[in-house]
Tab-separated table of C-alpha atoms and ligand atoms in Angstrom:
chain	number	residue	atom	x	y	z
A	30	MET	CA	20.322	3.560	-57.457
A	31	PRO	CA	17.970	1.840	-54.978
A	32	ALA	CA	14.260	2.117	-55.799
A	33	PRO	CA	12.475	4.977	-54.035
A	34	TYR	CA	10.901	3.617	-50.884
A	35	HIS	CA	7.334	4.427	-51.924
A	36	ASP	CA	7.738	2.055	-54.903
A	37	ASN	CA	8.156	-0.888	-52.579
A	38	ALA	CA	4.654	-2.322	-52.666
A	39	ALA	CA	5.485	-5.166	-50.251
A	40	VAL	CA	5.959	-2.771	-47.418
A	41	ASP	CA	3.480	-0.328	-46.013
A	42	LEU	CA	5.456	2.621	-44.788
A	43	THR	CA	2.516	4.777	-43.864
A	44	LEU	CA	3.301	5.391	-40.294
A	45	ASP	CA	0.958	5.575	-37.404
A	46	THR	CA	3.126	7.646	-35.125
A	47	ARG	CA	1.001	7.554	-32.067
A	48	HIS	CA	-1.218	4.585	-31.602
A	49	ASP	CA	-0.713	0.840	-31.491
A	50	LEU	CA	2.475	-0.656	-30.185
A	51	ARG	CA	3.398	-3.444	-32.594
A	52	HIS	CA	5.184	-6.655	-31.744
A	53	ASP	CA	4.921	-8.283	-35.154
A	54	TRP	CA	7.409	-6.312	-37.237
A	55	ARG	CA	8.601	-8.176	-40.327
A	56	LEU	CA	12.256	-8.002	-41.288
A	57	GLU	CA	11.498	-6.467	-44.682
A	58	GLU	CA	9.443	-3.706	-43.053
A	59	ILE	CA	12.380	-2.883	-40.792
A	60	GLU	CA	14.845	-2.982	-43.680
A	61	ALA	CA	12.560	-0.621	-45.580
A	62	LEU	CA	12.711	1.824	-42.677
A	63	PHE	CA	16.510	1.598	-42.731
A	64	ALA	CA	16.423	2.303	-46.493
A	65	LEU	CA	14.411	5.525	-46.213
A	66	PRO	CA	16.121	8.742	-47.226
A	67	PHE	CA	17.983	9.875	-44.107
A	68	ASN	CA	15.925	13.024	-43.593
A	69	ASP	CA	12.643	11.135	-43.950
A	70	LEU	CA	13.782	8.531	-41.445
A	71	LEU	CA	14.830	11.136	-38.900
A	72	PHE	CA	11.634	13.110	-39.401
A	73	ARG	CA	9.513	10.011	-38.756
A	74	ALA	CA	11.577	9.116	-35.715
A	75	GLN	CA	11.109	12.666	-34.367
A	76	GLN	CA	7.355	12.442	-34.933
A	77	VAL	CA	7.177	9.220	-32.955
A	78	HIS	CA	9.477	10.587	-30.287
A	79	ARG	CA	7.465	13.760	-29.790
A	80	ALA	CA	4.221	11.816	-29.531
A	81	HIS	CA	5.519	9.988	-26.479
A	82	PHE	CA	8.275	11.978	-24.786
A	83	ASP	CA	9.462	15.429	-23.892
A	84	PRO	CA	11.848	15.820	-26.873
A	85	ASN	CA	14.421	17.708	-24.815
A	86	ALA	CA	14.577	15.422	-21.795
A	87	VAL	CA	17.272	12.765	-21.535
A	88	GLN	CA	17.230	10.070	-18.879
A	89	VAL	CA	20.565	9.934	-17.092
A	90	SER	CA	21.995	6.715	-15.643
A	91	THR	CA	25.353	6.133	-13.994
A	92	LEU	CA	27.141	2.835	-14.339
A	93	LEU	CA	29.443	1.094	-11.864
A	94	SER	CA	31.322	-2.160	-12.276
A	95	ILE	CA	30.733	-3.975	-8.983
A	96	LYS	CA	32.785	-6.992	-10.030
A	97	THR	CA	35.378	-6.606	-12.774
A	98	GLY	CA	37.243	-9.029	-15.028
A	99	ALA	CA	37.969	-12.757	-15.449
A	100	CYS	CA	34.519	-13.549	-16.813
A	101	PRO	CA	34.164	-17.174	-17.995
A	102	GLU	CA	32.157	-16.128	-21.088
A	103	ASP	CA	33.900	-15.560	-24.436
A	104	CYS	CA	32.039	-12.480	-25.796
A	105	LYS	CA	34.495	-11.273	-28.465
A	106	TYR	CA	33.823	-7.592	-27.847
A	107	CYS	CA	34.331	-7.678	-24.107
A	108	PRO	CA	37.425	-6.499	-22.245
A	109	GLN	CA	36.263	-8.444	-19.177
A	110	SER	CA	36.273	-11.888	-20.746
A	111	GLY	CA	38.888	-14.147	-19.153
A	112	HIS	CA	39.509	-15.624	-22.635
A	113	TYR	CA	41.425	-12.544	-23.809
A	114	ASN	CA	44.335	-10.586	-22.437
A	115	THR	CA	43.211	-6.992	-22.083
A	116	GLY	CA	45.314	-6.191	-19.036
A	117	LEU	CA	42.356	-6.298	-16.622
A	118	GLY	CA	42.935	-8.168	-13.366
A	119	LYS	CA	40.338	-10.257	-11.568
A	120	GLU	CA	38.644	-8.149	-8.923
A	121	LYS	CA	36.408	-9.199	-6.052
A	122	LEU	CA	32.821	-8.067	-5.601
A	123	LEU	CA	32.947	-4.465	-4.304
A	124	GLU	CA	32.007	-3.838	-0.700
A	125	ILE	CA	28.475	-2.580	-0.172
A	126	GLU	CA	29.619	0.675	1.456
A	127	LYS	CA	31.789	1.528	-1.579
A	128	VAL	CA	28.859	0.950	-3.912
A	129	VAL	CA	26.566	3.131	-1.787
A	130	GLU	CA	29.201	5.874	-1.738
A	131	GLN	CA	29.421	5.840	-5.548
A	132	ALA	CA	25.632	5.800	-5.865
A	133	ARG	CA	25.357	8.819	-3.591
A	134	ALA	CA	27.930	10.676	-5.716
A	135	ALA	CA	26.042	9.731	-8.891
A	136	LYS	CA	22.819	11.098	-7.434
A	137	GLU	CA	24.516	14.339	-6.433
A	138	ALA	CA	25.890	14.664	-9.974
A	139	GLY	CA	22.330	14.397	-11.351
A	140	ALA	CA	21.774	10.710	-12.210
A	141	SER	CA	18.285	9.292	-11.658
A	142	ARG	CA	19.279	5.629	-12.090
A	143	PHE	CA	22.249	3.675	-10.804
A	144	CYS	CA	23.282	0.636	-12.872
A	145	MET	CA	25.539	-2.002	-11.377
A	146	GLY	CA	27.344	-4.511	-13.604
A	147	ALA	CA	29.172	-7.732	-12.751
A	148	ALA	CA	31.380	-9.835	-15.028
A	149	TRP	CA	29.579	-13.072	-14.286
A	150	ARG	CA	28.038	-15.801	-16.388
A	151	SER	CA	25.329	-15.788	-13.699
A	152	PRO	CA	25.371	-14.845	-10.010
A	153	ARG	CA	26.429	-17.407	-7.381
A	154	GLU	CA	24.255	-17.754	-4.274
A	155	ARG	CA	26.625	-16.030	-1.854
A	156	ASP	CA	27.180	-13.142	-4.269
A	157	LEU	CA	23.474	-12.781	-4.890
A	158	GLU	CA	22.842	-12.260	-1.188
A	159	VAL	CA	25.278	-9.327	-1.156
A	160	VAL	CA	23.828	-7.920	-4.336
A	161	LEU	CA	20.286	-8.021	-2.921
A	162	GLU	CA	21.446	-5.886	-0.022
A	163	MET	CA	23.079	-3.440	-2.448
A	164	VAL	CA	19.763	-2.998	-4.232
A	165	GLY	CA	18.009	-2.029	-0.993
A	166	ARG	CA	20.745	0.389	0.040
A	167	VAL	CA	20.954	2.144	-3.347
A	168	LYS	CA	17.180	2.375	-3.628
A	169	ALA	CA	17.025	3.949	-0.175
A	170	LEU	CA	18.981	6.897	-1.621
A	171	GLY	CA	16.015	7.608	-3.893
A	172	LEU	CA	17.649	6.264	-7.060
A	173	GLU	CA	16.184	3.835	-9.543
A	174	THR	CA	18.233	0.642	-9.593
A	175	CYS	CA	19.446	-1.492	-12.471
A	176	MET	CA	21.698	-4.534	-12.437
A	177	THR	CA	23.396	-6.634	-15.074
A	178	LEU	CA	24.764	-9.846	-13.598
A	179	GLY	CA	24.566	-12.295	-16.503
A	180	MET	CA	21.919	-15.003	-16.786
A	181	VAL	CA	19.287	-15.262	-14.040
A	182	ASP	CA	16.814	-18.087	-13.430
A	183	THR	CA	13.241	-17.601	-12.200
A	184	ASP	CA	14.188	-17.837	-8.527
A	185	GLN	CA	17.049	-15.332	-8.831
A	186	ALA	CA	14.860	-12.953	-10.819
A	187	SER	CA	12.081	-13.119	-8.187
A	188	ARG	CA	14.532	-12.409	-5.390
A	189	LEU	CA	15.986	-9.423	-7.230
A	190	ALA	CA	12.466	-8.117	-7.837
A	191	GLU	CA	11.521	-8.621	-4.178
A	192	ALA	CA	14.634	-6.695	-3.149
A	193	GLY	CA	13.208	-3.795	-5.165
A	194	LEU	CA	15.374	-3.937	-8.288
A	195	ASP	CA	13.669	-1.750	-10.901
A	196	TYR	CA	15.504	-2.784	-14.112
A	197	TYR	CA	17.545	-5.777	-15.188
A	198	ASN	CA	19.903	-5.306	-18.137
A	199	HIS	CA	20.623	-8.243	-20.390
A	200	ASN	CA	21.466	-7.509	-24.012
A	201	LEU	CA	20.696	-9.624	-27.059
A	202	ASP	CA	23.825	-7.991	-28.512
A	203	THR	CA	23.259	-8.855	-32.201
A	204	SER	CA	21.025	-10.796	-34.590
A	205	PRO	CA	20.354	-14.511	-33.984
A	206	GLU	CA	22.205	-15.193	-37.270
A	207	TYR	CA	25.400	-13.313	-36.365
A	208	TYR	CA	25.384	-14.264	-32.685
A	209	GLY	CA	27.488	-17.438	-33.113
A	210	GLU	CA	30.343	-15.320	-34.523
A	211	ILE	CA	30.469	-13.316	-31.302
A	212	ILE	CA	29.719	-15.631	-28.376
A	213	THR	CA	29.893	-19.406	-28.091
A	214	THR	CA	29.534	-19.956	-24.343
A	215	ARG	CA	25.840	-19.056	-24.081
A	216	SER	CA	23.077	-19.205	-26.643
A	217	TYR	CA	20.605	-16.667	-27.959
A	218	ALA	CA	17.850	-18.790	-26.401
A	219	ASP	CA	19.603	-18.504	-23.004
A	220	ARG	CA	19.428	-14.736	-23.349
A	221	LEU	CA	15.760	-14.757	-24.272
A	222	ASP	CA	15.071	-17.046	-21.286
A	223	THR	CA	16.737	-14.577	-18.929
A	224	LEU	CA	14.668	-11.737	-20.379
A	225	ALA	CA	11.485	-13.791	-19.881
A	226	ASN	CA	12.475	-14.550	-16.267
A	227	VAL	CA	13.088	-10.862	-15.599
A	228	ARG	CA	9.755	-9.882	-17.120
A	229	ASP	CA	7.832	-12.628	-15.294
A	230	ALA	CA	9.333	-11.516	-11.995
A	231	GLY	CA	7.807	-8.068	-12.595
A	232	MET	CA	10.989	-6.087	-13.253
A	233	LYS	CA	11.496	-3.657	-16.095
A	234	VAL	CA	13.613	-4.963	-18.940
A	235	CYS	CA	16.679	-3.195	-20.277
A	236	SER	CA	17.894	-4.928	-23.428
A	237	GLY	CA	19.699	-3.815	-26.544
A	238	GLY	CA	22.835	-4.589	-28.461
A	239	ILE	CA	26.144	-3.538	-29.928
A	240	LEU	CA	26.652	-2.164	-33.429
A	241	GLY	CA	29.932	-1.999	-35.319
A	242	MET	CA	31.017	-5.585	-34.693
A	243	GLY	CA	31.372	-6.313	-38.418
A	244	GLU	CA	27.706	-7.302	-38.716
A	245	ALA	CA	25.755	-6.832	-41.955
A	246	PRO	CA	22.972	-4.234	-42.248
A	247	ARG	CA	20.484	-7.116	-42.139
A	248	ASP	CA	21.846	-8.126	-38.714
A	249	ARG	CA	21.136	-4.663	-37.347
A	250	ALA	CA	17.572	-4.918	-38.643
A	251	ALA	CA	17.217	-8.440	-37.224
A	252	LEU	CA	18.496	-7.379	-33.788
A	253	LEU	CA	15.924	-4.576	-33.659
A	254	GLN	CA	13.254	-6.997	-34.858
A	255	GLN	CA	14.020	-9.347	-31.952
A	256	LEU	CA	13.791	-6.491	-29.461
A	257	ALA	CA	10.623	-5.051	-30.991
A	258	CYS	CA	8.931	-8.451	-31.027
A	259	LEU	CA	9.297	-8.773	-27.257
A	260	ASN	CA	5.915	-8.146	-25.703
A	261	PRO	CA	5.961	-5.771	-23.886
A	262	HIS	CA	8.898	-3.957	-25.460
A	263	PRO	CA	11.935	-3.521	-23.198
A	264	GLU	CA	11.414	-0.289	-21.278
A	265	SER	CA	15.051	0.568	-21.930
A	266	VAL	CA	16.964	-0.203	-25.132
A	267	PRO	CA	20.710	0.466	-24.965
A	268	ILE	CA	22.326	0.827	-28.373
A	269	ASN	CA	26.084	0.486	-27.922
A	270	MET	CA	28.688	1.387	-30.513
A	271	LEU	CA	31.481	-1.147	-30.144
A	272	VAL	CA	34.361	0.151	-28.025
A	273	LYS	CA	37.357	-1.546	-29.617
A	274	VAL	CA	39.500	-2.716	-26.746
A	275	PRO	CA	43.080	-3.875	-27.481
A	276	GLY	CA	43.442	-7.571	-26.700
A	277	THR	CA	39.862	-8.477	-27.669
A	278	PRO	CA	39.281	-10.273	-30.989
A	279	MET	CA	37.366	-7.173	-32.147
A	280	GLU	CA	40.139	-4.651	-31.644
A	281	ASN	CA	40.693	-4.148	-35.375
A	282	VAL	CA	37.179	-4.544	-36.750
A	283	GLU	CA	36.224	-1.946	-39.352
A	284	ASP	CA	34.476	1.194	-38.076
A	285	LEU	CA	30.734	1.453	-38.607
A	286	ASP	CA	29.698	4.594	-40.478
A	287	PRO	CA	28.193	6.871	-37.776
A	288	LEU	CA	25.252	7.585	-40.102
A	289	GLU	CA	24.371	3.877	-40.058
A	290	PHE	CA	24.464	4.005	-36.271
A	291	ILE	CA	22.089	6.990	-36.304
A	292	ARG	CA	19.752	5.141	-38.659
A	293	ALA	CA	19.622	2.255	-36.188
A	294	ILE	CA	18.697	4.630	-33.357
A	295	ALA	CA	15.925	6.143	-35.474
A	296	VAL	CA	14.560	2.729	-36.419
A	297	ALA	CA	14.665	1.606	-32.769
A	298	ARG	CA	12.668	4.725	-31.859
A	299	ILE	CA	10.046	3.987	-34.515
A	300	LEU	CA	9.719	0.302	-33.605
A	301	MET	CA	9.588	0.867	-29.852
A	302	PRO	CA	7.844	4.233	-29.464
A	303	THR	CA	7.459	4.278	-25.691
A	304	SER	CA	10.837	2.783	-24.770
A	305	HIS	CA	13.807	4.809	-23.663
A	306	VAL	CA	16.483	4.322	-26.326
A	307	ARG	CA	19.909	4.731	-24.771
A	308	LEU	CA	22.856	6.156	-26.647
A	309	SER	CA	25.096	3.822	-24.742
A	310	ALA	CA	28.791	2.786	-25.009
A	311	GLY	CA	30.933	4.503	-27.633
A	312	ARG	CA	30.027	8.136	-26.925
A	313	GLU	CA	33.587	9.014	-26.008
A	314	GLN	CA	34.656	8.144	-29.540
A	315	MET	CA	31.768	10.153	-31.090
A	316	ASP	CA	31.852	13.819	-31.949
A	317	GLU	CA	29.179	16.173	-30.649
A	318	SER	CA	27.368	16.319	-33.987
A	319	THR	CA	26.906	12.550	-34.039
A	320	GLN	CA	25.553	12.602	-30.512
A	321	ALA	CA	23.240	15.508	-31.381
A	322	MET	CA	21.943	13.526	-34.355
A	323	ALA	CA	21.364	10.512	-32.111
A	324	PHE	CA	19.165	12.659	-29.852
A	325	LEU	CA	17.347	13.968	-32.922
A	326	ALA	CA	16.831	10.358	-34.043
A	327	GLY	CA	15.088	9.619	-30.747
A	328	ALA	CA	17.777	8.563	-28.280
A	329	ASN	CA	16.671	9.790	-24.863
A	330	SER	CA	18.942	8.153	-22.344
A	331	ILE	CA	22.697	8.143	-21.707
A	332	PHE	CA	25.292	6.852	-19.299
A	333	TYR	CA	26.675	9.779	-17.390
A	334	GLY	CA	29.978	9.588	-15.526
A	335	ASP	CA	33.622	9.341	-16.514
A	336	THR	CA	33.718	5.555	-16.934
A	337	LEU	CA	31.353	2.908	-18.234
A	338	LEU	CA	32.339	-0.454	-16.713
A	339	THR	CA	36.027	-0.538	-17.624
A	340	THR	CA	36.315	1.901	-20.548
A	341	GLY	CA	36.007	5.675	-20.756
A	342	ASN	CA	32.881	7.778	-21.142
A	343	PRO	CA	32.759	11.544	-21.772
A	344	GLN	CA	33.695	13.617	-18.733
A	345	VAL	CA	30.711	14.893	-16.781
A	346	GLU	CA	31.680	18.508	-17.604
A	347	ARG	CA	31.664	17.738	-21.323
A	348	ASP	CA	28.205	16.215	-21.077
A	349	ARG	CA	26.921	19.192	-19.131
A	350	ALA	CA	28.302	21.499	-21.824
A	351	LEU	CA	26.706	19.370	-24.564
A	352	PHE	CA	23.319	19.415	-22.802
A	353	ASP	CA	23.600	23.208	-22.529
A	354	LYS	CA	24.495	23.597	-26.203
A	355	LEU	CA	21.579	21.414	-27.276
A	356	GLY	CA	19.067	22.737	-24.735
A	357	LEU	CA	18.631	19.277	-23.239
A	358	HIS	CA	17.810	18.606	-19.616
A	359	PRO	CA	17.994	15.483	-17.443
A	360	GLU	CA	14.667	13.670	-17.266
A	361	GLN	CA	13.133	13.732	-13.807
A	362	ARG	CA	12.410	10.356	-12.269
A	363	ASP	CA	8.794	9.384	-12.896
A	364	THR	CA	7.232	8.878	-9.474
A	365	ARG	CA	3.591	8.851	-10.665
A	366	THR	CA	1.270	5.948	-9.857
A	367	ASP	CA	-0.100	3.779	-12.704
A	368	ASP	CA	-3.464	5.582	-12.393
A	369	GLU	CA	-1.832	8.985	-12.683
A	370	ARG	CA	0.125	7.826	-15.723
A	371	ALA	CA	-3.055	6.485	-17.358
A	372	GLU	CA	-4.817	9.783	-16.696
A	373	THR	CA	-2.017	11.770	-18.351
A	374	ALA	CA	-1.978	9.382	-21.341
A	375	LEU	CA	-5.730	9.884	-21.790
A	376	ALA	CA	-5.360	13.661	-21.616
A	377	HIS	CA	-2.604	13.485	-24.264
A	378	ALA	CA	-4.763	11.268	-26.516
A	379	ILE	CA	-7.638	13.777	-26.350
A	380	GLN	CA	-5.263	16.631	-27.098
A	381	ARG	CA	-3.827	14.718	-30.098
A	382	GLN	CA	-7.304	14.214	-31.518
A	383	ARG	CA	-7.855	17.965	-31.284
A	384	ASP	CA	-4.458	18.621	-32.903
A	385	ASP	CA	-5.257	16.168	-35.722
A	386	ALA	CA	-8.275	18.211	-36.656
A	387	LEU	CA	-5.978	21.206	-37.147
A	388	PHE	CA	-3.109	19.326	-38.722
A	389	TYR	CA	-1.976	20.481	-42.116
A	390	ASP	CA	0.204	18.012	-43.995
A	391	ALA	CA	2.141	19.955	-46.631
A	392	ALA	CA	3.242	16.684	-48.262
A	393	GLN	CA	-0.401	15.749	-48.980
A	394	ALA	CA	-1.493	19.214	-50.038
B	27	SAM	N1	28.176	-10.105	-17.718
B	27	SAM	C1	26.914	-9.529	-17.881
B	27	SAM	C2	26.304	-9.834	-19.230
B	27	SAM	O1	27.007	-10.018	-20.203
B	27	SAM	O2	25.075	-9.856	-19.290
B	27	SAM	C3	26.884	-8.042	-17.619
B	27	SAM	C4	28.008	-7.146	-18.043
B	27	SAM	S1	28.277	-6.985	-19.783
B	27	SAM	C5	29.773	-6.080	-19.816
B	27	SAM	C6	27.014	-5.844	-20.311
B	27	SAM	C7	26.971	-5.450	-21.757
B	27	SAM	O3	27.988	-4.528	-22.042
B	27	SAM	C8	27.157	-6.528	-22.798
B	27	SAM	O4	26.019	-7.282	-23.021
B	27	SAM	C9	27.506	-5.699	-24.031
B	27	SAM	O5	26.334	-5.397	-24.750
B	27	SAM	C10	28.122	-4.432	-23.449
B	27	SAM	N2	29.546	-4.340	-23.804
B	27	SAM	C11	30.550	-5.057	-23.292
B	27	SAM	N3	31.719	-4.737	-23.874
B	27	SAM	C12	31.455	-3.776	-24.782
B	27	SAM	C13	32.246	-3.051	-25.720
B	27	SAM	N4	33.546	-3.262	-25.846
B	27	SAM	N5	31.636	-2.145	-26.505
B	27	SAM	C14	30.301	-1.938	-26.401
B	27	SAM	N6	29.506	-2.593	-25.540
B	27	SAM	C15	30.063	-3.516	-24.748
B	28	DTB	C1	24.948	-1.696	-21.905
B	28	DTB	O1	24.212	-1.965	-22.864
B	28	DTB	N1	26.108	-1.060	-22.009
B	28	DTB	C2	26.734	-0.919	-20.723
B	28	DTB	C3	25.671	-1.520	-19.762
B	28	DTB	N2	24.681	-1.993	-20.646
B	28	DTB	C4	26.062	-2.489	-18.748
B	28	DTB	C5	28.093	-1.513	-20.664
B	28	DTB	C6	29.037	-0.976	-21.697
B	28	DTB	C7	30.369	-1.574	-21.460
B	28	DTB	C8	31.420	-1.009	-22.370
B	28	DTB	C9	32.745	-1.645	-22.139
B	28	DTB	C10	33.318	-1.445	-20.777
B	28	DTB	O2	33.305	-0.305	-20.249
B	28	DTB	O3	33.836	-2.403	-20.198
B	29	SF4	FE1	31.283	-11.658	-19.356
B	29	SF4	FE2	29.282	-9.987	-19.775
B	29	SF4	FE3	31.742	-9.499	-20.772
B	29	SF4	FE4	30.302	-11.457	-21.824
B	29	SF4	S1	29.784	-9.277	-21.836
B	29	SF4	S2	32.461	-11.569	-21.238
B	29	SF4	S3	29.233	-12.193	-20.016
B	29	SF4	S4	31.163	-9.555	-18.635
């Protein structure tokens, strides 16, 4: 039997659910969170979640592959890598009008953000020019924009930011220690450089990883540590469950216990209290109870639409039915100014102080 968590003197698990955002999490602190009794972990995650978000609102993004297949990178999980035969052909960059059409449909279906992904190591100049125009056109529809185009340097990041791109997605994917087992064509440091370029250019950062790639529990903790030590935290943290695609080296990897996946969501919520944690790829393979638990653990964003980039996602009707069953609603796009946001945060802080005075903690009584 593992020791009860409160016996672990090295780790302070008293949790400040509402105040400082930390960027100095130690691995053993994170592992101790993972080791909490499941109900305690989910309760803490809910406390943190409720201190920062409407607990029943879920941000809804729609994803479109704007350039599919034949990627020069060798990411072992990825159906789009040209190193593996997954039956995907090499497609050209989609025409701008087609992308705008899909974005319009996504908006009509209820998405607030449109994410565009390209199977590139990094964008070439002539592709970047097209992509910059796409950003402007999609934004003009009143959608938030996100792109994932591989590595970007400072100049590319600045041009994307100037074009109005709101978010750039670039995942760390796994722990620094396990990374070499998964990708050899670009380094962990390359990924961190891209994230720094995105942040310096003034865009919001979307960065997360994939679970269920045969990593050890410590790797899941170390991935979350890397993300939580970014300062500021990524505004969006996609947690993907590996989609095992035939033809990739990961097609037969052992399934991750869904409860371990839920624990990782809860820990991500606790470490990064104000970030949107996205229950990302892998939902099609999950039952409704697992998804419901992920929302309880603090996930508050999903991809909505029948496909991700190349693999399936739950049908829109199924997601609508799930939202209805759970009493969830799509989060409205936040159009407030920074001043308005600060004012609301102050009002909430004052209210919390008042609530604290009334708070009765049965566990302490
Ligand atoms: N080429 C760009 C890059 O790697 O940054 C953008 C596209 S890439 C497909 C975006 C992310 O999708 C990857 O970083 C990975 O986290 C996720 N992904 C790819 N294949 C996946 C799979 N089979 N299961 C789960 N997530 C996957
Ligand atoms: C992310 O973290 N997951 C999305 C998005 N960012 C780009 C991609 C998931 C891809 C799943 C495999 C596929 O559909 O090709
Ligand atoms: Fe290429 Fe991105 Fe797939 Fe890696 S994850 S093979 S970089 S498309």
